[in-house]
């Protein structure tokens, strides 16, 4: 028996050595993401008494998947570039639901790296939050991580709710672990970020969608329930199905519908690309309408209860993230048209009978501007449902990276849409919402200026967050060039304006400029590089007879704090 024990011990040692070699090979090959987490996993146990886990991130570290379990049962899974060496920034995870319990955190990392994760009642970097060097001052950005598509913005019970695609675990995203971020506001400009509205569940990651108020309790979740309709994405099968979550506590928490998914068209459509449901109530037919991106365009569905959906029609030619709404033509409510657009600024004007959209225009575009990668800066926009004053206000994802920051991407400033007759025909016009005035600080006002006069005055205003409005008269064949820190933002020609007379409005923030020409007939979004250039806004016109009839410049306060306003005009 002693000899047998010796042979078993030798065999056991060989097996252990082989297993260690295998685990080392797996780690070196970077295959951990495709193998059970236990192969390369280390663990740490923490008794939760605080709200947050603060997690150190290394920008060059490999993205790995980590698990939180309680009493051996998995509770949550998330990816992170956990810093093994130097720490570039910190992310945080709200662990309030585990208060008073011991959690086991496991993942492919060293004990040293796991040991640097700590719990706290504050997020790491709380003192500098919203004061970071390259954080925009009046364009919405998240506390930490990545943000993209706007989801289901809505006015509900006295406040605006903004949702978006959130990856709170780093500044490079993983589509298999997206959340629905959530923020609220009283005025569309000052936002307060809340905990995520939706996280990953058994059907997958909650991708883009929309929100509605179920006033008649059609779904059976309660009268006036706030209902989110979204795509669930399974990161293993890549299947995309449509699901519902609802809130009966004024949008504080959301519960998944037990009958999810409510719509699965993958087989019928012959593709997994079935996503981004835009849902709204259509009063003439007393039915809910869903516009869903499928393969090569937008499909239309009807429902009486938000749960059973019937296919109606399909419109080819748009891609992803539909927004669909009706607007009066030239402010005449007796003459209205429908606008359909996808992820990009491309749109069609037409009519809608509750089941079919009939285009009455060619493909048009309401915005222009590419980022440094050549992509449209404005993408995946959505308009607010149930606006209290009837305006059609939209927010869009601004595809811009803020260098060196613990967050990435931004939301462009909210714009109001109008449908107006122009010299080129019926067009969708976008202008900044009037609530921007709540961010104005010091005001500079001048009139009857040449370009030389204007630049002398503008030279006294240092670069920084600004809002500029001007009325200009251009001589025939002249043009106006607008520059900021040496970069050309836009050029306006005589022919762009009505007999050379028109307006321009400019928003300048960290890393972005938005320019609105002649009441939104042109809407230009430009990425601004990080720079210490002391040059601010400059205006060039070629002919001496061209003038700025009025020129108003406002220094902007931060949307994150209400600063004292100095409104003394300067002339």
XYZ file of C-alpha atoms in Angstrom:
571
model
C 0.000 0.000 0.000
C 2.872 2.385 0.692
C 4.253 1.780 -2.786
C 0.839 2.388 -4.312
C 0.575 5.744 -2.502
C 3.978 6.685 -3.905
C 2.870 5.897 -7.458
C -0.372 7.853 -6.934
C 1.557 10.799 -5.531
C 3.879 10.790 -8.561
C 0.923 10.570 -10.945
C -0.833 13.376 -9.061
C 2.274 15.565 -9.300
C 2.497 14.941 -13.052
C -1.166 15.861 -13.493
C -0.741 19.067 -11.473
C 2.331 20.036 -13.482
C 0.529 19.290 -16.752
C -2.485 21.338 -15.666
C -0.282 24.273 -14.670
C 1.527 24.128 -18.015
C -1.812 24.007 -19.836
C -3.160 26.954 -17.874
C 0.024 28.915 -18.558
C -0.176 28.135 -22.284
C -3.803 29.202 -22.408
C -3.011 32.486 -20.675
C -0.023 33.182 -22.911
C -2.086 32.510 -26.018
C -4.802 34.828 -24.734
C -7.502 32.225 -25.139
C -9.083 32.864 -21.770
C -12.036 34.671 -23.300
C -13.111 31.495 -25.058
C -12.515 29.029 -22.226
C -14.172 28.585 -18.816
C -13.086 31.373 -16.516
C -11.775 28.895 -13.897
C -8.846 27.880 -16.135
C -6.900 31.063 -15.450
C -8.991 32.518 -12.683
C -7.951 33.994 -9.380
C -10.496 35.037 -6.790
C -10.949 37.525 -4.014
C -13.714 37.683 -1.415
C -15.150 40.983 -0.158
C -17.857 41.643 2.413
C -19.861 44.493 0.907
C -20.540 47.444 3.186
C -20.156 50.324 0.694
C -21.899 51.336 -2.539
C -19.107 51.013 -5.096
C -16.293 48.761 -6.186
C -13.526 50.897 -7.671
C -11.573 49.057 -10.359
C -8.164 50.176 -11.739
C -7.895 50.177 -15.539
C -4.847 50.005 -17.802
C -5.400 51.274 -21.335
C -3.023 48.661 -22.762
C -4.274 45.801 -20.597
C -6.167 42.950 -22.245
C -9.943 42.990 -21.892
C -10.960 40.068 -19.670
C -14.267 38.847 -18.308
C -14.862 38.863 -14.534
C -17.621 37.321 -12.476
C -19.326 38.275 -9.228
C -20.873 35.380 -7.327
C -22.601 35.041 -3.964
C -22.630 31.696 -2.143
C -21.294 30.038 -5.277
C -24.070 31.386 -7.522
C -23.066 33.744 -10.394
C -24.757 37.132 -10.045
C -23.048 39.372 -12.556
C -20.460 39.245 -15.324
C -18.481 42.117 -16.812
C -15.367 42.780 -18.923
C -12.568 45.118 -17.887
C -8.997 46.018 -18.774
C -7.861 45.390 -15.206
C -4.521 47.119 -14.677
C -1.691 44.700 -13.922
C 0.882 47.492 -14.031
C 0.371 51.244 -13.989
C -3.169 52.571 -13.514
C -4.493 54.917 -16.204
C -7.943 55.554 -14.726
C -10.633 54.015 -12.536
C -14.086 52.674 -13.316
C -16.734 51.797 -10.753
C -19.501 49.251 -10.273
C -22.505 49.879 -8.043
C -22.786 46.889 -5.704
C -25.596 48.216 -3.502
C -27.665 45.093 -4.182
C -25.027 43.007 -2.366
C -24.989 45.099 0.820
C -24.311 42.911 3.853
C -23.233 39.931 1.728
C -19.836 38.511 0.850
C -19.134 38.470 -2.866
C -16.509 36.439 -4.689
C -14.862 38.287 -7.565
C -13.058 35.993 -10.013
C -11.265 36.525 -13.267
C -8.103 36.044 -15.295
C -5.829 38.339 -13.330
C -3.115 38.265 -10.713
C -3.953 38.471 -7.041
C -2.060 41.779 -6.991
C -4.381 43.251 -9.637
C -7.532 41.889 -7.987
C -6.287 43.144 -4.634
C -6.235 46.737 -5.899
C -10.009 46.663 -6.387
C -11.573 48.298 -3.350
C -15.003 49.281 -2.093
C -15.954 52.818 -1.164
C -18.923 55.109 -0.707
C -17.440 57.314 -3.482
C -16.120 56.607 -6.949
C -12.373 57.008 -7.353
C -11.788 60.486 -8.775
C -15.029 61.901 -7.373
C -13.284 65.192 -6.540
C -12.380 65.882 -10.190
C -15.595 64.534 -11.708
C -16.945 66.847 -14.441
C -13.865 69.043 -14.051
C -11.493 66.927 -16.154
C -9.301 68.760 -18.662
C -10.938 67.454 -21.838
C -14.522 66.955 -20.619
C -17.085 68.955 -22.627
C -18.832 71.607 -20.538
C -22.315 71.570 -22.059
C -22.446 68.362 -24.093
C -23.577 65.327 -22.135
C -20.880 62.806 -21.259
C -20.956 59.856 -18.868
C -19.093 59.654 -15.587
C -16.991 56.706 -16.708
C -16.745 54.434 -19.725
C -18.128 54.480 -23.233
C -21.494 55.771 -24.499
C -23.165 55.564 -27.889
C -26.735 55.317 -29.302
C -29.442 57.463 -27.735
C -32.255 55.199 -26.485
C -35.865 56.149 -25.763
C -35.648 59.782 -24.608
C -38.964 60.823 -23.114
C -40.704 63.417 -20.915
C -42.375 61.500 -18.100
C -44.036 62.727 -14.922
C -42.373 66.114 -14.745
C -38.870 65.356 -15.947
C -36.919 64.350 -19.016
C -35.447 60.862 -19.136
C -32.424 60.164 -21.320
C -31.273 56.605 -21.990
C -28.309 55.484 -24.059
C -26.093 52.545 -24.934
C -23.580 52.413 -22.113
C -20.406 50.412 -21.642
C -19.343 51.547 -18.156
C -16.300 49.282 -17.986
C -13.822 51.193 -20.150
C -13.316 53.568 -23.058
C -13.294 50.812 -25.674
C -16.629 49.038 -25.965
C -17.780 45.426 -26.065
C -21.204 45.063 -27.694
C -21.911 41.895 -25.716
C -21.929 43.814 -22.424
C -23.845 46.991 -23.192
C -26.223 48.502 -20.602
C -28.939 51.131 -20.837
C -27.506 54.244 -19.199
C -30.007 56.596 -17.573
C -30.075 60.294 -16.687
C -32.800 62.795 -15.785
C -33.232 66.538 -16.230
C -35.745 69.289 -15.561
C -34.614 71.511 -18.426
C -32.881 69.348 -21.093
C -29.461 70.869 -20.347
C -28.618 70.040 -16.702
C -28.509 66.251 -16.391
C -28.101 63.928 -13.399
C -26.763 60.472 -14.190
C -28.551 57.601 -12.442
C -27.712 53.894 -12.091
C -28.193 51.877 -15.300
C -31.807 51.228 -16.254
C -30.993 47.839 -17.800
C -28.086 45.433 -17.490
C -27.286 42.127 -19.195
C -29.757 39.298 -18.535
C -30.244 35.710 -19.756
C -31.341 36.902 -23.226
C -28.228 39.019 -23.600
C -27.118 42.606 -23.745
C -29.854 45.292 -23.975
C -29.211 47.065 -27.250
C -30.955 50.145 -28.635
C -34.666 50.867 -28.493
C -37.302 53.353 -27.418
C -39.695 54.167 -24.576
C -43.425 54.848 -24.313
C -46.014 55.592 -21.638
C -48.743 52.926 -21.572
C -51.604 55.232 -20.604
C -54.356 52.665 -21.119
C -52.517 49.755 -19.505
C -52.540 47.855 -22.810
C -49.608 45.734 -21.684
C -51.065 44.940 -18.281
C -48.135 46.317 -16.299
C -50.060 49.234 -14.803
C -51.687 52.428 -16.012
C -49.096 55.006 -17.110
C -46.254 52.491 -16.801
C -43.029 53.629 -18.430
C -42.217 50.903 -20.965
C -38.828 50.312 -22.591
C -38.777 48.355 -25.852
C -35.282 47.168 -26.738
C -33.220 44.604 -28.615
C -31.571 41.800 -26.643
C -28.287 40.628 -28.201
C -26.839 37.220 -27.362
C -23.060 37.521 -27.576
C -22.639 33.801 -28.274
C -25.283 33.171 -30.961
C -25.459 36.822 -32.131
C -29.234 36.464 -32.146
C -31.189 39.737 -31.867
C -34.750 39.734 -30.481
C -37.113 42.455 -29.239
C -37.923 42.686 -25.539
C -39.761 44.811 -22.986
C -39.001 46.200 -19.535
C -41.342 48.405 -17.543
C -41.340 50.718 -14.543
C -44.184 51.456 -12.137
C -42.110 53.611 -9.760
C -41.655 56.678 -12.004
C -38.659 55.297 -13.851
C -36.521 54.522 -10.796
C -36.305 50.764 -11.464
C -37.266 48.553 -14.393
C -38.602 44.992 -14.489
C -38.184 42.664 -17.475
C -41.398 41.256 -18.950
C -41.503 37.524 -18.194
C -42.774 36.820 -21.712
C -39.661 38.212 -23.453
C -38.901 38.197 -26.291
C -42.070 39.773 -27.670
C -40.796 39.669 -31.256
C -38.293 37.306 -32.932
C -38.033 37.758 -36.702
C -34.556 36.302 -37.285
C -35.803 33.312 -39.303
C -38.478 35.247 -41.190
C -36.081 38.073 -42.080
C -33.285 35.629 -42.890
C -30.789 37.573 -40.794
C -29.737 38.292 -37.230
C -29.812 42.007 -38.061
C -33.215 42.736 -36.502
C -32.837 45.525 -33.988
C -33.459 49.031 -32.640
C -37.266 49.112 -32.205
C -38.875 52.569 -32.405
C -42.355 52.275 -30.822
C -45.146 54.859 -30.557
C -48.939 55.077 -30.259
C -50.772 55.863 -33.515
C -54.053 57.483 -32.557
C -55.992 57.208 -35.871
C -55.915 53.380 -35.795
C -55.696 52.983 -32.000
C -52.651 50.749 -32.400
C -49.025 50.681 -31.329
C -46.507 50.959 -34.156
C -43.000 49.519 -34.166
C -40.376 50.545 -36.718
C -37.639 47.904 -36.711
C -34.375 47.789 -38.618
C -34.214 44.517 -40.550
C -31.395 43.638 -42.925
C -31.762 46.321 -45.629
C -34.263 48.809 -44.225
C -37.128 49.504 -41.854
C -40.021 47.138 -41.162
C -43.345 48.296 -39.707
C -45.361 46.279 -37.184
C -48.660 46.874 -35.322
C -49.809 45.747 -31.888
C -52.779 46.240 -29.595
C -50.973 45.252 -26.391
C -47.214 45.835 -26.974
C -46.690 42.065 -26.727
C -48.125 40.541 -29.910
C -46.814 42.203 -33.076
C -48.017 41.810 -36.681
C -45.849 42.660 -39.684
C -47.294 45.377 -41.968
C -44.693 46.619 -44.468
C -41.009 47.164 -45.217
C -39.121 50.226 -46.472
C -35.679 49.698 -48.019
C -32.780 52.093 -47.941
C -32.010 53.085 -44.333
C -29.670 51.496 -41.793
C -30.098 51.021 -38.014
C -31.640 53.139 -35.240
C -34.885 54.421 -36.826
C -36.546 57.608 -35.666
C -40.013 58.332 -37.036
C -42.242 61.331 -36.329
C -44.734 63.795 -37.787
C -44.183 67.555 -38.172
C -46.319 70.468 -39.364
C -45.189 72.037 -42.624
C -44.183 75.663 -42.069
C -45.935 75.559 -38.693
C -49.332 74.683 -40.208
C -50.859 71.891 -38.106
C -53.466 71.196 -40.786
C -50.649 70.223 -43.167
C -48.329 67.609 -41.691
C -45.696 65.200 -43.024
C -43.800 62.230 -41.611
C -40.014 62.028 -41.277
C -38.209 58.659 -41.332
C -34.479 58.354 -40.786
C -31.988 55.771 -39.665
C -28.692 55.949 -37.826
C -27.158 58.541 -40.126
C -28.630 62.015 -40.849
C -30.236 60.663 -44.043
C -34.024 61.029 -44.024
C -37.145 60.781 -46.164
C -40.267 62.959 -46.058
C -43.559 61.196 -46.686
C -46.961 60.050 -45.490
C -48.030 57.268 -43.108
C -51.342 55.456 -42.677
C -50.526 53.441 -39.572
C -48.970 50.528 -41.417
C -47.052 51.809 -44.463
C -44.672 54.724 -44.978
C -44.875 56.240 -48.455
C -41.889 58.453 -49.332
C -42.569 61.737 -51.101
C -38.969 62.925 -51.341
C -35.620 61.564 -52.379
C -33.053 60.742 -49.703
C -32.079 63.971 -47.922
C -29.682 64.830 -45.100
C -30.141 67.244 -42.206
C -26.555 67.284 -40.895
C -23.004 67.099 -42.165
C -19.595 66.458 -40.659
C -17.114 63.582 -40.380
C -14.832 62.606 -37.506
C -11.135 61.801 -37.870
C -12.041 58.209 -38.829
C -14.231 59.391 -41.688
C -17.529 58.456 -40.008
C -20.564 60.706 -39.620
C -20.149 62.463 -36.271
C -23.906 62.645 -35.784
C -25.310 59.131 -35.444
C -28.093 57.093 -33.792
C -30.239 60.107 -32.892
C -33.634 59.854 -31.197
C -36.336 62.417 -30.511
C -38.054 62.898 -27.161
C -41.479 61.330 -26.815
C -44.334 63.172 -25.098
C -42.772 66.627 -25.102
C -44.941 68.860 -22.874
C -44.992 71.742 -25.373
C -45.307 69.815 -28.636
C -41.790 70.529 -29.853
C -39.822 67.807 -31.649
C -36.461 67.769 -29.832
C -33.760 65.307 -30.714
C -30.403 64.256 -29.258
C -27.704 62.343 -31.118
C -24.590 60.374 -30.353
C -21.531 62.475 -31.223
C -18.843 60.042 -32.401
C -15.904 61.894 -30.906
C -13.165 60.599 -28.610
C -11.922 62.768 -25.748
C -8.178 62.078 -25.407
C -6.806 60.931 -22.066
C -10.196 60.870 -20.347
C -11.833 58.061 -18.300
C -14.852 58.325 -20.627
C -15.338 58.304 -24.386
C -17.905 59.720 -26.833
C -20.519 62.405 -26.185
C -24.083 63.438 -26.921
C -24.568 66.396 -29.231
C -26.509 69.371 -27.932
C -30.317 68.944 -28.156
C -31.822 70.425 -31.284
C -35.376 71.349 -32.225
C -36.675 70.142 -35.580
C -38.940 72.067 -37.924
C -40.175 71.185 -41.402
C -39.979 74.215 -43.667
C -40.245 75.203 -47.288
C -36.880 76.392 -48.641
C -35.646 77.394 -52.073
C -34.613 73.746 -52.516
C -38.001 72.390 -51.438
C -39.325 70.968 -48.183
C -36.500 70.383 -45.691
C -35.922 69.312 -42.084
C -34.222 72.122 -40.141
C -32.367 71.773 -36.833
C -31.524 74.540 -34.354
C -30.291 74.510 -30.735
C -33.089 74.364 -28.170
C -33.939 77.642 -26.458
C -32.956 76.184 -23.064
C -29.338 76.860 -24.011
C -29.891 80.345 -22.599
C -29.803 78.795 -19.131
C -26.079 78.150 -19.659
C -25.199 81.684 -20.744
C -22.734 83.604 -18.604
C -20.915 86.717 -19.757
C -22.461 88.342 -22.834
C -20.750 90.396 -25.530
C -23.028 92.278 -27.947
C -22.046 94.342 -30.994
C -23.668 95.605 -34.207
C -22.688 96.913 -37.674
C -19.184 95.409 -37.779
C -16.793 94.681 -40.609
C -14.775 91.477 -40.390
C -11.789 93.476 -39.164
C -13.881 95.151 -36.456
C -15.359 91.800 -35.408
C -11.974 90.086 -35.106
C -10.554 92.926 -33.028
C -13.347 92.369 -30.516
C -13.327 88.579 -30.694
C -9.590 88.594 -29.998
C -10.424 89.785 -26.459
C -12.480 86.631 -25.790
C -10.267 83.663 -24.870
C -10.961 80.192 -26.265
C -13.425 78.157 -24.297
C -17.015 77.049 -24.242
C -18.919 79.651 -26.283
C -22.268 80.272 -27.929
C -22.185 82.761 -30.803
C -25.084 84.194 -32.821
C -24.744 86.538 -35.778
C -26.764 88.203 -38.496
C -24.692 88.765 -41.616
C -25.013 90.560 -44.955
C -22.698 89.283 -47.686
C -21.993 91.136 -50.889
C -22.539 89.161 -54.101
C -19.875 86.475 -54.668
C -18.511 86.988 -51.147
C -18.251 84.267 -48.497
C -17.881 84.041 -44.724
C -15.322 81.656 -43.229
C -15.615 80.773 -39.530
C -12.465 79.563 -37.779
C -11.680 78.408 -34.263
C -8.118 77.986 -33.003
C -6.944 78.111 -36.597
C -9.309 75.362 -37.815
C -11.929 76.176 -40.429
C -15.372 75.237 -39.095
C -17.578 76.315 -41.999
C -17.756 78.520 -45.067
C -20.984 80.347 -45.924
C -21.408 81.661 -49.448
C -23.623 84.444 -50.740
C -25.765 81.855 -52.540
C -26.355 79.918 -49.287
C -28.374 82.851 -47.942
C -31.481 84.699 -49.092
C -30.011 87.532 -51.167
C -26.853 87.213 -49.072
C -28.632 88.000 -45.809
C -28.905 85.364 -43.101
C -27.908 84.054 -39.694
C -25.324 81.721 -38.221
C -25.190 80.139 -34.784
C -22.091 78.423 -33.384
C -21.575 76.194 -30.345
C -17.980 75.706 -29.217
C -17.105 73.121 -26.575
C -14.239 70.812 -25.726
C -13.551 68.623 -28.789
C -16.678 69.662 -30.734
C -18.218 72.563 -32.641
C -21.783 72.681 -33.946
C -22.656 75.260 -36.584
C -26.198 76.147 -37.691
C -26.503 78.209 -40.855
C -29.618 80.231 -41.759
C -32.015 78.728 -39.248
C -30.687 75.196 -39.595
C -30.747 74.882 -43.354
C -27.225 73.653 -42.833
C -26.197 71.857 -39.637
C -22.463 71.157 -39.444
C -20.720 69.145 -36.731
C -16.938 69.364 -36.479
C -14.461 67.546 -34.290
C -12.002 69.869 -32.544
C -8.538 68.576 -31.661
C -7.184 69.028 -28.146
C -4.949 72.090 -28.309
C -3.437 74.853 -26.208
C -3.753 77.314 -29.101
C -4.689 80.725 -27.685
C -6.579 81.776 -30.829
C -10.340 81.802 -30.420
C -13.036 82.452 -33.006
C -12.052 84.346 -36.154
C -14.320 85.535 -38.977
C -13.163 86.230 -42.529
C -15.058 88.015 -45.331
C -13.480 89.121 -48.580
C -15.418 92.238 -49.548
C -15.472 95.495 -47.638
C -19.223 95.898 -48.095
C -20.025 92.690 -46.211
C -20.914 93.300 -42.580
C -22.093 91.646 -39.405
C -25.387 93.308 -38.650
C -25.349 91.864 -35.132
C -22.804 89.727 -33.290
C -23.593 88.192 -29.884
C -21.173 85.988 -27.971
C -21.935 84.187 -24.697
C -19.415 82.497 -22.484
C -20.916 79.216 -21.345
C -21.172 77.799 -17.853
C -20.805 74.111 -17.132
C -23.952 72.018 -17.426
C -22.784 70.157 -14.341
C -22.990 73.034 -11.887
C -24.958 76.259 -11.742
C -22.298 78.924 -11.621
C -22.842 82.610 -10.890
C -23.812 84.374 -14.081
C -22.203 87.615 -15.138
C -24.512 89.069 -17.750
C -23.023 92.529 -18.005
C -22.982 93.272 -21.768
C -19.742 94.383 -23.400
C -19.718 96.766 -26.344
